[in-house]
Short mmCIF file of C-alpha atoms in Angstrom, two decimals:
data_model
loop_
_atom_site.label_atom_id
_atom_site.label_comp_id
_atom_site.label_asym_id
_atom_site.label_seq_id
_atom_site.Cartn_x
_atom_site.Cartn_y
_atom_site.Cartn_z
CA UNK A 4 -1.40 24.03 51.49
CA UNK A 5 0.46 25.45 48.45
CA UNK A 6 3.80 23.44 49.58
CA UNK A 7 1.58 20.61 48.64
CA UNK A 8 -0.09 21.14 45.74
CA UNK A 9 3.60 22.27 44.46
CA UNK A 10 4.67 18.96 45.30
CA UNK A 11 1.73 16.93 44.06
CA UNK A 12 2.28 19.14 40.78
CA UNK A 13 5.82 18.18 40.63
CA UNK A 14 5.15 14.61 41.29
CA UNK A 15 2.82 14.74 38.39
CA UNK A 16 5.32 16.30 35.96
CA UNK A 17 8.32 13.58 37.06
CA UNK A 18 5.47 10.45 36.48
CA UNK A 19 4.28 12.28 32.82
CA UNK A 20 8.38 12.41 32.53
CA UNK A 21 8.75 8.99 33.31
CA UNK A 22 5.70 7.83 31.03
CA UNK A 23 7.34 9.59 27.89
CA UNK A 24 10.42 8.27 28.41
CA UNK A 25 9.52 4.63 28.78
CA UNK A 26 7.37 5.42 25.47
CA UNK A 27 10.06 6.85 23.55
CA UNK A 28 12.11 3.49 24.84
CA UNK A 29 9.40 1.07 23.61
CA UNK A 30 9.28 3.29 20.48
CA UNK A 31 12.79 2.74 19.33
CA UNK A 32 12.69 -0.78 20.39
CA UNK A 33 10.26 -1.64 18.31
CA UNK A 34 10.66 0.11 15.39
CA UNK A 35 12.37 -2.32 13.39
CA UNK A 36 11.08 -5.52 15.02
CA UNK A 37 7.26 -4.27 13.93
CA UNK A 38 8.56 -3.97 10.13
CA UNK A 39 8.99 -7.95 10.34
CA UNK A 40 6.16 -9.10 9.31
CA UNK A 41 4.60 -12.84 8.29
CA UNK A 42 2.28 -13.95 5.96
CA UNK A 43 -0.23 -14.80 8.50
CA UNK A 44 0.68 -12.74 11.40
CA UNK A 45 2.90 -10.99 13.16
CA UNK A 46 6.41 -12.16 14.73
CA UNK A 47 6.03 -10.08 17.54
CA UNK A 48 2.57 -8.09 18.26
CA UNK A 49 3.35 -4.67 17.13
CA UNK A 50 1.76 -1.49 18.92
CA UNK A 51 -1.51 -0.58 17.10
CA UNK A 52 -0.18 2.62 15.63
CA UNK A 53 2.62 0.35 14.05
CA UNK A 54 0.34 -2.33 12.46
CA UNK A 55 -0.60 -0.27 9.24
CA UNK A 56 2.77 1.86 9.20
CA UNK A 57 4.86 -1.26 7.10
CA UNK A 58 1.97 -3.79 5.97
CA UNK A 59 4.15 -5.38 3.34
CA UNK A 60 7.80 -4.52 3.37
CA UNK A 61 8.28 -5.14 -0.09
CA UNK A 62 5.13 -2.84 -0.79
CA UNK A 63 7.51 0.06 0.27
CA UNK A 64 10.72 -1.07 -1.15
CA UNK A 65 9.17 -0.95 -4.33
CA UNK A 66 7.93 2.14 -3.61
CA UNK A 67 11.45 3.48 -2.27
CA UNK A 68 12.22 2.46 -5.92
CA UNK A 69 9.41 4.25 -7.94
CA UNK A 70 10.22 7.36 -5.73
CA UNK A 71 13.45 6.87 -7.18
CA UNK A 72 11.93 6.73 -10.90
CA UNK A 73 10.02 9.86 -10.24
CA UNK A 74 12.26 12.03 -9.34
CA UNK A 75 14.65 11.07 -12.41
CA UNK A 76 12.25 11.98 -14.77
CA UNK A 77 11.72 15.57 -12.99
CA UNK A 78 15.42 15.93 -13.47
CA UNK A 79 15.63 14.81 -16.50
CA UNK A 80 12.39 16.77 -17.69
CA UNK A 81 13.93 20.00 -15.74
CA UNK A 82 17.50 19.59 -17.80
CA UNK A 83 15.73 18.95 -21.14
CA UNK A 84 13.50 22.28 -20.11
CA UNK A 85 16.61 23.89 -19.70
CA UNK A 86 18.59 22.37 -22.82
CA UNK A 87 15.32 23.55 -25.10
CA UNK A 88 15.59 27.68 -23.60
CA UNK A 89 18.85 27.61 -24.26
CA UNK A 90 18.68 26.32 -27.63
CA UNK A 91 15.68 28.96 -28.43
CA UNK A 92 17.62 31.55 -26.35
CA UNK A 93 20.72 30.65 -29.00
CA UNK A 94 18.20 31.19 -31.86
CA UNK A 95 17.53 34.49 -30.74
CA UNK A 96 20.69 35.72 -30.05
CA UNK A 97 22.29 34.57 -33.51
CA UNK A 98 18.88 36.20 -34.94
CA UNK A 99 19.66 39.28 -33.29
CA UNK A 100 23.08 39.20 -34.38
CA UNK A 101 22.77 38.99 -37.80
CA UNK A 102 19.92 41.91 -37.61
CA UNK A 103 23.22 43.70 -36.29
CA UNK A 104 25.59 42.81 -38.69
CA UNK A 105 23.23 43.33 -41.16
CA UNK A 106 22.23 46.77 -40.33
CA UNK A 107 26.08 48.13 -40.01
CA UNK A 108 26.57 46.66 -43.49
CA UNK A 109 24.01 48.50 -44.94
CA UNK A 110 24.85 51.56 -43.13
CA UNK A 111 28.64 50.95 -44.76
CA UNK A 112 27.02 50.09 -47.85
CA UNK A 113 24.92 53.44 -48.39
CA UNK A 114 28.09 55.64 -47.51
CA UNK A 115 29.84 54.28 -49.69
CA UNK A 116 27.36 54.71 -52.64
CA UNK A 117 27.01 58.20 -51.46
CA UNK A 118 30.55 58.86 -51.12
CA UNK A 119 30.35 62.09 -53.44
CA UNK A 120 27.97 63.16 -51.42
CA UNK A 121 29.73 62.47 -47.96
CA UNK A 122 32.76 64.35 -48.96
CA UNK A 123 32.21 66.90 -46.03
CA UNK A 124 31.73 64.35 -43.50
CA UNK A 125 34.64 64.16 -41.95
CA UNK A 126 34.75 67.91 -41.43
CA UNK A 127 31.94 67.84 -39.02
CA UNK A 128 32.27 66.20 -34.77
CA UNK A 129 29.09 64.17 -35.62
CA UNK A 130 30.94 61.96 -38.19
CA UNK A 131 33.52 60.27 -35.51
CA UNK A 132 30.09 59.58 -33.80
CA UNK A 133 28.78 57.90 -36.94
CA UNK A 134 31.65 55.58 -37.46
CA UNK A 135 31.66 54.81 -33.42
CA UNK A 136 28.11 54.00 -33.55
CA UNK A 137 28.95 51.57 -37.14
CA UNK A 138 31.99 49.98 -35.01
CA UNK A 139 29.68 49.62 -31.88
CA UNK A 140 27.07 47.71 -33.98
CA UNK A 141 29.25 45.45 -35.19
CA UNK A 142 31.07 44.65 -32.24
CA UNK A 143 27.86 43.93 -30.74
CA UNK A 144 27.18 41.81 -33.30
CA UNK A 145 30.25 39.47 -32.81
CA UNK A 146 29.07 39.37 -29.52
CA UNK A 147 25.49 38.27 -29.85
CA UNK A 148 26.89 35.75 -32.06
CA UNK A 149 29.78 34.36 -30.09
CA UNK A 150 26.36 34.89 -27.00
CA UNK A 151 24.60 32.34 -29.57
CA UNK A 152 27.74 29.83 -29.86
CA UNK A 153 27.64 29.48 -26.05
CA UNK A 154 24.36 29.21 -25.67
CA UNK A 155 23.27 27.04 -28.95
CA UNK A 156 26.37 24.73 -28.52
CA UNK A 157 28.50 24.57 -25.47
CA UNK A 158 25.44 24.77 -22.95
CA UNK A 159 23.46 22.54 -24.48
CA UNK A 160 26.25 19.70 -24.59
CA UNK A 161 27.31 20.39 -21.26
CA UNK A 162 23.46 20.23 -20.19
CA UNK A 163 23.64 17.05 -22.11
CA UNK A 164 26.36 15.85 -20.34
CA UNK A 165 24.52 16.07 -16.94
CA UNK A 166 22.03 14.85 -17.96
CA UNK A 167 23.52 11.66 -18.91
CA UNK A 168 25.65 11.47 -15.76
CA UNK A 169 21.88 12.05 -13.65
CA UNK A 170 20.58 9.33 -15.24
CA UNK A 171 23.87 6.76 -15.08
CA UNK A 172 23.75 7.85 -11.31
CA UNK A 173 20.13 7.36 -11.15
CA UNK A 174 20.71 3.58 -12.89
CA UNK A 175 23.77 2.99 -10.29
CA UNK A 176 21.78 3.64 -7.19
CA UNK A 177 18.53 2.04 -8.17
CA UNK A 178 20.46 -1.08 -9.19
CA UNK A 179 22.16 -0.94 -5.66
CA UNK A 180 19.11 -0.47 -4.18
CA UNK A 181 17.68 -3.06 -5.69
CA UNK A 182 20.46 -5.18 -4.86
CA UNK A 183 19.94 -4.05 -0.88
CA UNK A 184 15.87 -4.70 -1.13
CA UNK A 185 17.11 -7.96 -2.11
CA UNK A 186 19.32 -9.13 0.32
CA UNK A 187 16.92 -7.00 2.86
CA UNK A 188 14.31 -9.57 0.97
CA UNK A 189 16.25 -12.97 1.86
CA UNK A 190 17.34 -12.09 5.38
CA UNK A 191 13.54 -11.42 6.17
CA UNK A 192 12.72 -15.11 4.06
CA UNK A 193 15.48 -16.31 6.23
CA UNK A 194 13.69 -15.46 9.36
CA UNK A 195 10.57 -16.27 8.35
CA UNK A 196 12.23 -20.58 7.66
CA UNK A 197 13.89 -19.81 11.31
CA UNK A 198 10.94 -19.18 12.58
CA UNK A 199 8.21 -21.50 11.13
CA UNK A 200 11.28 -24.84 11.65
CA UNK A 201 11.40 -23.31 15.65
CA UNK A 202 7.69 -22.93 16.03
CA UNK A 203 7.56 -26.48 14.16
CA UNK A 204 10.00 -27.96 17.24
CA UNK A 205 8.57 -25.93 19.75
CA UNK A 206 5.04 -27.46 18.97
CA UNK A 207 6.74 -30.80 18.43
CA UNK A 208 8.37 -30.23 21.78
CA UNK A 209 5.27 -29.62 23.61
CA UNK A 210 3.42 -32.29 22.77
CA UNK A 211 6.35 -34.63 23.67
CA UNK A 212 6.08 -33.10 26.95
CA UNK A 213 2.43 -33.53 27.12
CA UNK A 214 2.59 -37.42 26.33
CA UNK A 215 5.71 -37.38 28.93
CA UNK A 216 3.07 -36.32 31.88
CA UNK A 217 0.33 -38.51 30.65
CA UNK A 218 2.75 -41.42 30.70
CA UNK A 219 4.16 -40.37 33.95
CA UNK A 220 0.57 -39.56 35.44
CA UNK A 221 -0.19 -43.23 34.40
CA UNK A 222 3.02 -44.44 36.58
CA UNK A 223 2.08 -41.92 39.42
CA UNK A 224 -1.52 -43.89 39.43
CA UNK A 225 -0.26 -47.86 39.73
CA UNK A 226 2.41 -46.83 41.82
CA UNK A 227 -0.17 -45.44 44.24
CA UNK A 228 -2.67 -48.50 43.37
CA UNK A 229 0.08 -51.46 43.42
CA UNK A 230 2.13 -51.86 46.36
CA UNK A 231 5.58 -51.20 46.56
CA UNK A 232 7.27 -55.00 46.53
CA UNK A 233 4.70 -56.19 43.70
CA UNK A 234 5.77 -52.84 41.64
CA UNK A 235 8.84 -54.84 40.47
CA UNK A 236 6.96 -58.07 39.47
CA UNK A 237 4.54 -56.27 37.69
CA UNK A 238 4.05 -55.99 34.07
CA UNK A 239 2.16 -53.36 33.51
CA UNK A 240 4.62 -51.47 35.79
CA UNK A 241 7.58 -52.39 33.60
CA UNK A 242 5.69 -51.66 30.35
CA UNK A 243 4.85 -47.99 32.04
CA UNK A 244 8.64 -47.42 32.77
CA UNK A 245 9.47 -48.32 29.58
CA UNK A 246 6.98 -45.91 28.21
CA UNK A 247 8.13 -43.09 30.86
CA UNK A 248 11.90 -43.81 29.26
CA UNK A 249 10.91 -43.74 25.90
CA UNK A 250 8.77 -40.65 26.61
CA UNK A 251 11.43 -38.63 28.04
CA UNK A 252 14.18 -39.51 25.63
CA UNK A 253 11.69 -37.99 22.41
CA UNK A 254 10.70 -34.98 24.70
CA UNK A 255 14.72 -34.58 25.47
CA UNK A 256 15.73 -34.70 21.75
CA UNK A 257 12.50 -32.33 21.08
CA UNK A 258 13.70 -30.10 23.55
CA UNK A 259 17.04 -29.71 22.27
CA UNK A 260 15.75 -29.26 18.80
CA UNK A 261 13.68 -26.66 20.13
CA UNK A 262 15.99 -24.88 21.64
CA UNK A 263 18.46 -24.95 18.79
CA UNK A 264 15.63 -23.47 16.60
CA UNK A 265 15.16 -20.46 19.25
CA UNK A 266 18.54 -20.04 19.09
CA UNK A 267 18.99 -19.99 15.30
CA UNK A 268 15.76 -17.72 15.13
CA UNK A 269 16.97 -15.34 17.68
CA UNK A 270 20.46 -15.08 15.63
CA UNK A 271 18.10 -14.69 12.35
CA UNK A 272 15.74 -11.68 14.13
CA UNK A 273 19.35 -9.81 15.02
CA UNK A 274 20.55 -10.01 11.98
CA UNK A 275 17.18 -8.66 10.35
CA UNK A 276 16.85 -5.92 12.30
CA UNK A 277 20.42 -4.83 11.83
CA UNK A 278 20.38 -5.24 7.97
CA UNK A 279 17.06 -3.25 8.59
CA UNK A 280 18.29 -0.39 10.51
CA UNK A 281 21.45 -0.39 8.43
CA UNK A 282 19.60 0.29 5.41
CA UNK A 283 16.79 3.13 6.66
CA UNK A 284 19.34 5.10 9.10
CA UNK A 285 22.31 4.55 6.69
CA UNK A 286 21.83 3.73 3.09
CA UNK A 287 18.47 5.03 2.00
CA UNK A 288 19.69 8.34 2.84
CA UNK A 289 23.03 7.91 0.75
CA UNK A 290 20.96 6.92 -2.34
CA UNK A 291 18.63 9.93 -1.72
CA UNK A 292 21.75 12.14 -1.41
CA UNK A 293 23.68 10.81 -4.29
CA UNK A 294 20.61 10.11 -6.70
#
């Protein structure tokens, strides 16, 4: 009994297996083919959890686009943050600089006004200390100040400069992009002429081939109702052949028209869903890496 129920179990797990699998298949095959859309339907009838994924491919090109603007302006926004700190942070430095410079030259300034009085100075340990902690100060304030160059002037440019080359990228790939939605754009218009012209013919074809079987239905009748050595001498029969000929020469030429439509539409659907799957496996993720 549990040799069974193992192998019912396991033949449950390789049919759930199998059921995946042939989903994941449909999935992929369909993924581009239920992008393709018409105005008033679709080309092929999409799974229901497709239908409202791409209701209007140009809907989301555009919005591939305005992504695109979005993020631009953060970077741009985040650069000019970062040009405007280091500007302040420049300020602050030179600032503090010249509150350096300043206060060694006043220290400088007051011994040497009180000179007479400072004549011992140099006898004592403390004084070397003095004029180490004068030289410090203004060492420290040629560095604050050279701090404040960087900072205030070569930052800020080079910030500048990448900011400029973010938004000449951002202007290259959004006019490529554009340029793909485009040409994405007229291979789908493309299709959509391919395949109103072969559902034109193919309609045109059918109803040749319906007035083909009424004509030969007609023929079918007298040649059951006439008998077969008056068939020749008749009139009607001869205006029914006639008909019949006529007939199957418009459904023959509708028939090849048709076909060369399906043909031309089945080239046209190839070449959409390539340019499609080119573009969302291959390019869109360049122009997110690049931009």
């Amino acid at each position: 009994m549990t040799k069974i129920n193992e192998h019912l179990k396991a033949n449950q797990n390789n049919q759930s297996s199998r059921l995946q699998l042939q989903k994941k298949k449909y999935n992929q095959s369909n993924m581009f083919q239920c992008i393709i859309q018409q105005r008033n339907g679709w080309i092929h009838a999409p799974n229901p959890e497709f239908r409202d994924v791409f209701p209007d491919i140009r809907l989301q090109l555009n919005e591939q686009l305005r992504c695109l603007d979005v993020r631009v302006e953060s970077q741009v926004s985040l650069i000019q943050e970062l040009q405007d700190f280091f500007r302040r942070r420049g300020e602050v430095e030179l600032d503090y600089s010249k509150s350096l410079d300043k206060l060694a030259k006043s220290l400088q300034l007051r011994h040497k006004e009180q000179k007479q009085k400072r004549e011992q100075w140099p006898l004592f340990s403390s004084y070397s200390c003095w004029q180490q902690l004068v030289n410090q100060t203004k060492s420290l304030s040629k560095d604050h100040a050279a701090l404040s160059e960087i900072y205030s002037t070569h930052l800020v440019a080079r910030l500048q400069t990448v900011c400029e080359d973010v938004q000449r990228i951002y202007r290259r790939c959004r006019e490529i992009g554009y340029e793909t939605h485009e040409e994405i754009l007229r291979v789908l218009q493309e299709l959509h002429t391919t395949m109103k012209t072969y559902h034109t013919y193919q309609t045109e074809c059918k109803e040749a081939e319906k007035k083909l079987r009424a004509a030969e239905t007609q023929r079918t009748k007298l040649q059951q109702t006439v008998p077969k050595e008056k068939l020749d001498r008749s009139k009607k029969y001869r205006l029914i052949e006639k008909e019949v000929l006529k007939r199957l020469n418009k459904y023959t030429d509708a028939r090849l028209k048709a076909l060369k439509a399906k043909n031309e539409y089945q080239l046209c659907l190839e070449a959409s869903n390539t340019t499609i799957h080119k573009y969302f496996v291959e390019d869109l993720s360049d122009l997110i890496d690049v931009s």
